PDB file of C-alpha atoms in Angstrom:
ATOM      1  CA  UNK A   1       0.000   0.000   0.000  1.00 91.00           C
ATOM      2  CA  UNK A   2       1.087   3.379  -0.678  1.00 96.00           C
ATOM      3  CA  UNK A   3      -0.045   7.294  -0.406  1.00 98.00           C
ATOM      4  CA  UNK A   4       0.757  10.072  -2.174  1.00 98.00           C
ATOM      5  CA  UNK A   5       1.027  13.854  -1.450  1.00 98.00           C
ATOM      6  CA  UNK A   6       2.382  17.216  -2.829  1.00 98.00           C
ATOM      7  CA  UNK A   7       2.980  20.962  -2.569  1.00 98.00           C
ATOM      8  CA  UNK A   8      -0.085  23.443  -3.313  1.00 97.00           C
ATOM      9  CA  UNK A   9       1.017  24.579  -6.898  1.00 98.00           C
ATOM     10  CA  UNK A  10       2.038  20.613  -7.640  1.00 97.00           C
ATOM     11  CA  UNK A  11       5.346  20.788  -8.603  1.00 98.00           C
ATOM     12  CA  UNK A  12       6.829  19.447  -5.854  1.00 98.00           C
ATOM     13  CA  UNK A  13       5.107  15.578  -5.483  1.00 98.00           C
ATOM     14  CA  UNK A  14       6.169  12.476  -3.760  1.00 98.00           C
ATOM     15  CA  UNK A  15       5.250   8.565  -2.678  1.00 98.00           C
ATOM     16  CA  UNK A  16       5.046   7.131   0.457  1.00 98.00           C
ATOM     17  CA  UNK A  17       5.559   3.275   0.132  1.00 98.00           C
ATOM     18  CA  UNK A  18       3.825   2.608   3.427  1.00 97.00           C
ATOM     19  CA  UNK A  19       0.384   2.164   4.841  1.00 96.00           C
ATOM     20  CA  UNK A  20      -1.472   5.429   5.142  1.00 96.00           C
ATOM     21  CA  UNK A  21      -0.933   6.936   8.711  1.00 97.00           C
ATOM     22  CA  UNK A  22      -3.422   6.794  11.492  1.00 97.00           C
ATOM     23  CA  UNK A  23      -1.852   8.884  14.085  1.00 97.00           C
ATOM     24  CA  UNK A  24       0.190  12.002  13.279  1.00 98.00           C
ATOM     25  CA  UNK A  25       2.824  14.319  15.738  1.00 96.00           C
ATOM     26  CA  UNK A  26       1.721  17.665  16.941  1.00 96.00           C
ATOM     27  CA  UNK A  27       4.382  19.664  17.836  1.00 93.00           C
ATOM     28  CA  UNK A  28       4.613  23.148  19.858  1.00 93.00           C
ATOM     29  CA  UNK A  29       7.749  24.417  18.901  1.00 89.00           C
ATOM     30  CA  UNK A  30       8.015  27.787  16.548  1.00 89.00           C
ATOM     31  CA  UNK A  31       8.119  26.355  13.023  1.00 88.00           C
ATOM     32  CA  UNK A  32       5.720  23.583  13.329  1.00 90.00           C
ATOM     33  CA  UNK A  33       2.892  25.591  15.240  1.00 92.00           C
ATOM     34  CA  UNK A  34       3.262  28.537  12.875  1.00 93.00           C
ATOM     35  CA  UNK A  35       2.600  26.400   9.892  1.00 93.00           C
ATOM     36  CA  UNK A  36       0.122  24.017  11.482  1.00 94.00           C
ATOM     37  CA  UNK A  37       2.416  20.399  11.198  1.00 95.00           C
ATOM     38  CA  UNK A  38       1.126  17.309  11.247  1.00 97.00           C
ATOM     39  CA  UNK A  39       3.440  14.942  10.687  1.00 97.00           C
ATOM     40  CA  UNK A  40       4.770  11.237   9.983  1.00 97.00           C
ATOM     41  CA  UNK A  41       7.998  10.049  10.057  1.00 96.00           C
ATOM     42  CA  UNK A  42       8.887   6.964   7.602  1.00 97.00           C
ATOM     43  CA  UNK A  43      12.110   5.633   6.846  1.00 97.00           C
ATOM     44  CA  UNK A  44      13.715   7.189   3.982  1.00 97.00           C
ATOM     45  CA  UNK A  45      13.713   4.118   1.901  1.00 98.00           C
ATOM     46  CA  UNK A  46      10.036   3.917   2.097  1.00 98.00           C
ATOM     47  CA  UNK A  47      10.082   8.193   0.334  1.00 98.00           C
ATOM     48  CA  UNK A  48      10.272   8.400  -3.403  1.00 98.00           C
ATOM     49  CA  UNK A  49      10.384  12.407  -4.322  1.00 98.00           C
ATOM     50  CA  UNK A  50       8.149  11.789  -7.905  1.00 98.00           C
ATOM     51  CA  UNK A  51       9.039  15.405  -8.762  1.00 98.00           C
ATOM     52  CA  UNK A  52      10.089  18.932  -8.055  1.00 97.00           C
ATOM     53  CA  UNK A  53      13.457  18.298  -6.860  1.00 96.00           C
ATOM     54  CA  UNK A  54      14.648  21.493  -8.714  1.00 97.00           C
ATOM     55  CA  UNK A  55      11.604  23.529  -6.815  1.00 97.00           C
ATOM     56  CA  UNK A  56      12.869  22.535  -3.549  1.00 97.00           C
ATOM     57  CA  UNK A  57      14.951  25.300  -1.131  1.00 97.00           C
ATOM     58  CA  UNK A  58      15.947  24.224   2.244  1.00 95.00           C
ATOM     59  CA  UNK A  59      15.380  25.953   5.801  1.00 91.00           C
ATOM     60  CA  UNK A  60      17.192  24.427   8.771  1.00 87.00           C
ATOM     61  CA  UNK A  61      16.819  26.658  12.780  1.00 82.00           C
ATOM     62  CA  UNK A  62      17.690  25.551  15.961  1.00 75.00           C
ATOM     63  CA  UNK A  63      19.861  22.429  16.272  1.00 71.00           C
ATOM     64  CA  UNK A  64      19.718  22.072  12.278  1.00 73.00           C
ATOM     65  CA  UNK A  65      18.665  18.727  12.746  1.00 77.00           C
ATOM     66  CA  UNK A  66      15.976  18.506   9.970  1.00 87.00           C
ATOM     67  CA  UNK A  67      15.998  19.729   6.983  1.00 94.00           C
ATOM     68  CA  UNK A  68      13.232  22.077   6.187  1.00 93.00           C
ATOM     69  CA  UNK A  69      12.275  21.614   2.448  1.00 96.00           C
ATOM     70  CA  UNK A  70       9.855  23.714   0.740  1.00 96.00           C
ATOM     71  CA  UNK A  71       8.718  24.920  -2.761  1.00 98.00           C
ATOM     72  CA  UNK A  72       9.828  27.796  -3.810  1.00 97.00           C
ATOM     73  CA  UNK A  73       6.955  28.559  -6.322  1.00 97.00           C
ATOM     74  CA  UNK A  74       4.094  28.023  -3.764  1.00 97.00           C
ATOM     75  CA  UNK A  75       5.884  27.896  -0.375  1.00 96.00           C
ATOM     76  CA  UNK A  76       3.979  24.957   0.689  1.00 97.00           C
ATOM     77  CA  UNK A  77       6.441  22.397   3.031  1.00 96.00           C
ATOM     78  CA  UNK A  78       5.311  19.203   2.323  1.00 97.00           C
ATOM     79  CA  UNK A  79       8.185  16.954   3.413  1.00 97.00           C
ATOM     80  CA  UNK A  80      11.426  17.703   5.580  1.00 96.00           C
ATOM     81  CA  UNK A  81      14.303  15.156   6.027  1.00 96.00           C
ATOM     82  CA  UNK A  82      15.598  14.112   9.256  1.00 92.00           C
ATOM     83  CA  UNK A  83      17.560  11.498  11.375  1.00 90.00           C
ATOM     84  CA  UNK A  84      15.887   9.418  14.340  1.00 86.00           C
ATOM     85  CA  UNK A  85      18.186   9.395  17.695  1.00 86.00           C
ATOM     86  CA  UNK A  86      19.551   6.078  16.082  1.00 91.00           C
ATOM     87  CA  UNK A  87      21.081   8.250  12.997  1.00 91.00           C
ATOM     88  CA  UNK A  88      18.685   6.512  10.775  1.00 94.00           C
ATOM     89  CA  UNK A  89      17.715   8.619   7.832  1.00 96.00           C
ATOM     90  CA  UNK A  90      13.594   9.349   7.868  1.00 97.00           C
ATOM     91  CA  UNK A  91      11.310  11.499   6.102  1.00 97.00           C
ATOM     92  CA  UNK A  92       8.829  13.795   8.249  1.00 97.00           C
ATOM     93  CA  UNK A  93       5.438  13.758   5.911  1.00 98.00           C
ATOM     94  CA  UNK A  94       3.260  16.840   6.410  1.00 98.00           C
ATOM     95  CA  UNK A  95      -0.010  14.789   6.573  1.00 98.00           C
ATOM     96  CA  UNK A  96      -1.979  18.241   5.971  1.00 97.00           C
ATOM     97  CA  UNK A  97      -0.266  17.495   2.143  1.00 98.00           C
ATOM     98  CA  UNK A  98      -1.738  14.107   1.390  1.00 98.00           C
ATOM     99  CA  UNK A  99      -4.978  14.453   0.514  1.00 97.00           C
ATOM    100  CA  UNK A 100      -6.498  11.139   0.670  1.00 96.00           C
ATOM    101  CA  UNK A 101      -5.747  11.083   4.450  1.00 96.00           C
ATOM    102  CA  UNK A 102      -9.106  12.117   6.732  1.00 96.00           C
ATOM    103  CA  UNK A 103      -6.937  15.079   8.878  1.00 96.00           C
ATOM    104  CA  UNK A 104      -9.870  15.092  11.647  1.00 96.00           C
ATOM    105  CA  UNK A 105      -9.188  11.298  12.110  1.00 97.00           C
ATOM    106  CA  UNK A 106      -5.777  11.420  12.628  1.00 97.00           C
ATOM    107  CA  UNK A 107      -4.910  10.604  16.767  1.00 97.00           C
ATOM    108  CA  UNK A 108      -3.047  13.151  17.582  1.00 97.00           C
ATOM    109  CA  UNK A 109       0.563  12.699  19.246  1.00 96.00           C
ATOM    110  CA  UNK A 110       1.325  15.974  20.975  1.00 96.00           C
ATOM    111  CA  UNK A 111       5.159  16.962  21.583  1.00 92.00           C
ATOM    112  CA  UNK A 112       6.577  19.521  23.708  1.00 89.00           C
ATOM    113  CA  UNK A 113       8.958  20.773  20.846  1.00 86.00           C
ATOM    114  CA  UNK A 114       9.450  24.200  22.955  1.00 85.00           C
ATOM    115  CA  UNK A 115      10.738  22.736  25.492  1.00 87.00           C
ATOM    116  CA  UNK A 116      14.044  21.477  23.149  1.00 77.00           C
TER     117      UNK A 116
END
């Protein structure tokens, strides 16, 4: 099973070879509550970037540990890439970007993302 999601203008797409979430991370910290984050973290072998590569600018704050990326035609973040406390590589999904996925039944996960 797989799920699919992309920027607002649509030039920045990608594939998620994975079932489609159920529960999603809410964080509190600056960037994420600004721009409303909900978000899934999948291995990076399960992320296929379909297209847009060239549309993509990056914005890392903080500890620079994920990479912010974003389109630069529309703005919209749909993606960022990051490493779990392991070091593996993983993909953090901006659910609000898929649009088969029901946003008001995700279960919510809320993290204290100030408080890094």
């Amino acid at each position: 099973m797989s799920y699919s999601g992309s920027c607002h203008c649509g030039a920045v797409a990608f594939t998620v070879n994975a079932d489609t979430p159920t529960q999603a991370m809410s964080c509190n910290c600056s960037h994420c509550s600004r721009k409303g984050f909900l978000l899934s973290f999948v291995p990076v072998e399960q992320f296929t970037l379909t297209s847009g590569e060239a549309a993509l600018k990056s914005y890392l704050f903080n500890k620079h540990n994920i990479e912010h990326r974003f389109c630069t035609t529309c703005g919209t973040q749909a993606f960022a890439h990051g490493k779990m406390p392991n070091g593996s590589e993983v993909r953090a999904i901006n659910l609000r970007c898929v649009p088969t996925i029901d946003i008001d039944a995700l279960e919510l996960q809320k993290v204290d993302g100030a408080s890094f």
